[in-house]
Coordinates of C-alpha atoms in Angstrom, one line a residue:
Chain A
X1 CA 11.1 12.7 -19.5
X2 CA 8.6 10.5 -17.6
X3 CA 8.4 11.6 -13.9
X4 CA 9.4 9.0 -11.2
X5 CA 7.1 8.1 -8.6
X6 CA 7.9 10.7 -6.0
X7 CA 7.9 13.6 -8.4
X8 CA 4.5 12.5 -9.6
X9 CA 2.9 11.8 -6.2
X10 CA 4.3 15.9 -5.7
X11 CA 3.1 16.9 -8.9
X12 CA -0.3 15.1 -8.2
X13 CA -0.6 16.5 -4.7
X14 CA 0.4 19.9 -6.1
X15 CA -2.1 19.8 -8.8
X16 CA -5.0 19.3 -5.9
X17 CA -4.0 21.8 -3.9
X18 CA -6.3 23.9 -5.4
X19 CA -10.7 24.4 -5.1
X20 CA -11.2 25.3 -8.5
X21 CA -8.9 22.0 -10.2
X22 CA -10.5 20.1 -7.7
X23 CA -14.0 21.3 -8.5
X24 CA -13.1 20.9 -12.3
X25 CA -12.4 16.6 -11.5
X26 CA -15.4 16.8 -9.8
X27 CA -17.2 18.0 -12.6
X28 CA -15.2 15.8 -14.8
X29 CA -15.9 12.5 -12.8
X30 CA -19.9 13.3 -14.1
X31 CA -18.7 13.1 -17.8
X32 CA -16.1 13.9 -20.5
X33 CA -16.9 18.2 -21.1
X34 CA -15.1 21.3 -23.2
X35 CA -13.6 23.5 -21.7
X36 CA -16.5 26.2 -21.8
X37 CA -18.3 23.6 -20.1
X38 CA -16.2 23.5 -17.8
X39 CA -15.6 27.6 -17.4
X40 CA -19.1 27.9 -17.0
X41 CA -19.5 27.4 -12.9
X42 CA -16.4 29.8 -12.7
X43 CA -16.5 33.1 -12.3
X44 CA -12.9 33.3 -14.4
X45 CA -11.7 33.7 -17.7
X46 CA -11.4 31.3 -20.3
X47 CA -7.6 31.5 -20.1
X48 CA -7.6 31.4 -16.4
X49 CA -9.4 27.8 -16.9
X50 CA -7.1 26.5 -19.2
X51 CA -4.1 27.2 -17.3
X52 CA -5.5 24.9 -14.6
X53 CA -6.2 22.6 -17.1
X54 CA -2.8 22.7 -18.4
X55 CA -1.9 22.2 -14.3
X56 CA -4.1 19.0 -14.1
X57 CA -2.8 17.3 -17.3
X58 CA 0.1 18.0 -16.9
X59 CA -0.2 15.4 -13.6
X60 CA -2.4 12.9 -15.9
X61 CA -4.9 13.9 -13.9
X62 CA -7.0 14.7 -17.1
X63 CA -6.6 14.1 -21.2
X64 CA -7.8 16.0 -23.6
X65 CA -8.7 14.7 -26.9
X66 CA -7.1 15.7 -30.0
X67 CA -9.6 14.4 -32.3
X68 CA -12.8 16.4 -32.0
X69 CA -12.4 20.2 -33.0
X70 CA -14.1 21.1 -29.3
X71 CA -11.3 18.8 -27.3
X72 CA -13.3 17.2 -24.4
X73 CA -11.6 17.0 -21.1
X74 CA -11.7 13.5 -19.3
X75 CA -10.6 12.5 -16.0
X76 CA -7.8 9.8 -16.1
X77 CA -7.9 8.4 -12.4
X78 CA -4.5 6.9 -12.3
X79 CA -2.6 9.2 -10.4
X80 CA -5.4 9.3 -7.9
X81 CA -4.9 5.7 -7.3
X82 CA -1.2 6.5 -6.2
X83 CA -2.6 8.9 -3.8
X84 CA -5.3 6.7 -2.3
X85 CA -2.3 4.1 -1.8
X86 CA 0.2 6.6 -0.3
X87 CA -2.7 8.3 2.5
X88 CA -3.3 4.0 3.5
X89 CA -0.4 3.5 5.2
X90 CA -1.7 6.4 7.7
X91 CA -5.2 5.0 8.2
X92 CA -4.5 3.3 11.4
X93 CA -3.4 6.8 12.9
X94 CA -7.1 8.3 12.2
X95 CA -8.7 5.7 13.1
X96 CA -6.7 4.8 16.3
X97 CA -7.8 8.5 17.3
X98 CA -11.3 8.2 16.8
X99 CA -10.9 5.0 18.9
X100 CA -9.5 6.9 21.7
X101 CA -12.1 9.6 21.1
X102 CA -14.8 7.0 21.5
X103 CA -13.5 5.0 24.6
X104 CA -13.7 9.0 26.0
X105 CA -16.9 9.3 25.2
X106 CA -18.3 5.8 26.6
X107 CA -16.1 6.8 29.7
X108 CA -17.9 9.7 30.7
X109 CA -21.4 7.9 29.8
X110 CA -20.9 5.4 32.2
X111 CA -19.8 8.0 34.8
X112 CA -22.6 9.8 34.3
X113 CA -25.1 6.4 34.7
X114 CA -23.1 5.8 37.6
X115 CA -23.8 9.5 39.2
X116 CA -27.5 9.0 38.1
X117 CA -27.2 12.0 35.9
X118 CA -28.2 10.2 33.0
X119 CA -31.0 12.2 31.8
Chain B
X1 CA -9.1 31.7 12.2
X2 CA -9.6 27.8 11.5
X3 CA -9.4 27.0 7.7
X4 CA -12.7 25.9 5.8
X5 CA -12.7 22.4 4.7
X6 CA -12.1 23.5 0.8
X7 CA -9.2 25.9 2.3
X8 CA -7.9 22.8 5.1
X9 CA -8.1 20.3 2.2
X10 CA -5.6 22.9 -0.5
X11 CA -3.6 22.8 2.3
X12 CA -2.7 19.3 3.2
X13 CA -2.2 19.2 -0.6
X14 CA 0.3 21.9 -0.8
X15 CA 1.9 20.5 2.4
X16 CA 2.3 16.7 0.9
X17 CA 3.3 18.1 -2.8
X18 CA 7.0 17.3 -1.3
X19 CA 9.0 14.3 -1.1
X20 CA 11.1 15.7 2.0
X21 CA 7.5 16.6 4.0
X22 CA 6.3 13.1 2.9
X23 CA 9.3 11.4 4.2
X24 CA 9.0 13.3 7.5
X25 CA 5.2 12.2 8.2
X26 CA 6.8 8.9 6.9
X27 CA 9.5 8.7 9.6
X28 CA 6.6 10.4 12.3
X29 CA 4.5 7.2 11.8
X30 CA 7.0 5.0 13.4
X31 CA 6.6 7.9 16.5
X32 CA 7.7 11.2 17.9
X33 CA 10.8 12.7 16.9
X34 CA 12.7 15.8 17.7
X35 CA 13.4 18.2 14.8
X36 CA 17.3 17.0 15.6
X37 CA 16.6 13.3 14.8
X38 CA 14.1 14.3 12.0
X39 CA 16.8 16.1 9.9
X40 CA 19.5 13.5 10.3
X41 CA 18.8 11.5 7.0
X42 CA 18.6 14.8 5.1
X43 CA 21.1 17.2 3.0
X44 CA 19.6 20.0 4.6
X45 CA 20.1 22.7 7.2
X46 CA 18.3 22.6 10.4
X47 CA 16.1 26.3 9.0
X48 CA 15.6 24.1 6.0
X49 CA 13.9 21.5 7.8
X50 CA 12.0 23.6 10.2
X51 CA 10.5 25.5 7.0
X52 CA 9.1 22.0 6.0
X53 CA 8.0 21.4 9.7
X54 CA 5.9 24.7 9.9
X55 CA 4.1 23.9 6.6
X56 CA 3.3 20.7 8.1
X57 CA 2.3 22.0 11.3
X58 CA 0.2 24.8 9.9
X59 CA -2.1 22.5 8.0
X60 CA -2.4 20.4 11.1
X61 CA -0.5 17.4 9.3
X62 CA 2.3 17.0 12.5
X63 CA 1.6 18.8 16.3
X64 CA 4.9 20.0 18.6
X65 CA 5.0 19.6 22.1
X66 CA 5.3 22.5 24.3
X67 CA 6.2 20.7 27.2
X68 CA 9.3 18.2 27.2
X69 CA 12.8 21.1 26.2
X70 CA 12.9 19.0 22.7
X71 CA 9.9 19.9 21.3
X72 CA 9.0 16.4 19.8
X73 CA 6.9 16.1 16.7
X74 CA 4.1 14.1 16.1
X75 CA 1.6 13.0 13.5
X76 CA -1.6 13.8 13.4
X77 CA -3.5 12.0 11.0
X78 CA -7.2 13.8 10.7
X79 CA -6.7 15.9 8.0
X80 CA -4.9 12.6 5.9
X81 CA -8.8 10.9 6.3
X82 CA -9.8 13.8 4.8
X83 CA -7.9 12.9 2.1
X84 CA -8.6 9.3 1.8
X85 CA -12.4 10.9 2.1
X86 CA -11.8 12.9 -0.6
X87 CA -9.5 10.6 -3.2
X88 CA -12.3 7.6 -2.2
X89 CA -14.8 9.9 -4.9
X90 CA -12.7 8.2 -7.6
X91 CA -12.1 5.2 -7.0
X92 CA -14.7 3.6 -9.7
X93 CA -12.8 5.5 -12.1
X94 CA -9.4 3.5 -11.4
X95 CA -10.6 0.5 -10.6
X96 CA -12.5 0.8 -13.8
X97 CA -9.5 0.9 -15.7
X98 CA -7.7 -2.0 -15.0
X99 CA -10.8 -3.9 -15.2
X100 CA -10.4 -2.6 -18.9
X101 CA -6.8 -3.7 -19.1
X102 CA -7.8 -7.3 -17.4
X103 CA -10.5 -7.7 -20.1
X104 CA -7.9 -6.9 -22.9
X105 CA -5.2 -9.1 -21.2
X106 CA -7.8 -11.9 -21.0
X107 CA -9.0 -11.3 -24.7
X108 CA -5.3 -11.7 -25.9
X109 CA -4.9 -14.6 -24.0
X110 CA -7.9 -16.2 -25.0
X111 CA -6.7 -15.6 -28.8
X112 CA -3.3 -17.0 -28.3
X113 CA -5.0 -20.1 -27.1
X114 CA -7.3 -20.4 -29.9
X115 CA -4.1 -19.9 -32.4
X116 CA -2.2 -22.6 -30.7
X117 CA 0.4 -20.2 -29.7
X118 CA 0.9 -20.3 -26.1
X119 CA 4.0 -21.4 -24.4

């Protein structure tokens, strides 16, 4: 049964919640690789890798490919594109802070001209 | 001890893999709320909701005043431009796709022309 869009964003943002799948994407976004490829950086079993890799396809956050015998692991992007839609809505709350952080800063600059303690 | 950024990013993960925690940062970005007000559009028992307001609050996603008797919540966005940092990586990947699936689109089109079979 396909997921709906909620349970994917959850599966997606469940899937990422983790250094070594997100390493593994990273490695990924460089190029299609097998799964000892992809073991190698880790110190961790082959099954250990493979069940993250059954994590991150499971979220169509990878494919593997059936055809060749050594199954290459590729990034498939399109659940990241949910993610980068959902965390826009909350851009203007980051960057209203750095705003305020900045007006805090020039603040105390100009204080500090005005005192002559500018060095 | 503050979280690493690998350990602060798995955590704002985890945190968002949950429509319930999603729908409260949701509801937070039209302002402060108390927990009262925040649980009204769920099923769920007061506990339940401060469970999901804890694992929010641990990876720094909402803050709680200690001052006013309510103890309103707010969002706090930084570690959400971590994300968009984060998910920003990939983008090529995504947008590469559906320039794929517009090249296709515009290759059919461009046949059904040719064929005399457009509408």
């Amino acid at each position: 049964m396909p997921l709906n869009q909620s349970d994917q964003l959850s599966a997606t943002f469940s899937a990422l919640a983790d250094p070594t799948r997100r390493a593994i994407l990273a490695r990924l976004s460089a190029g299609e690789a097998s799964v000892l490829k992809l073991a190698e950086p880790f110190d961790m079993s082959l099954p250990a890798v493979s069940k993250h890799l059954k994590v991150l396809e499971r979220a169509g956050l990878i494919e593997r490919s059936r055809e060749a015998q050594w199954r290459p692991c590729k990034l498939s992007a399109q659940p990241l594109k949910q993610v980068a839609d959902w965390v826009e809505h909350y851009r203007r709350f980051w960057e209203e802070s750095f705003d305020r952080l900045d007006d805090y800063l020039k603040e105390i600059q100009a204080k500090e001209i005005k005192h002559g303690r500018k060095k």
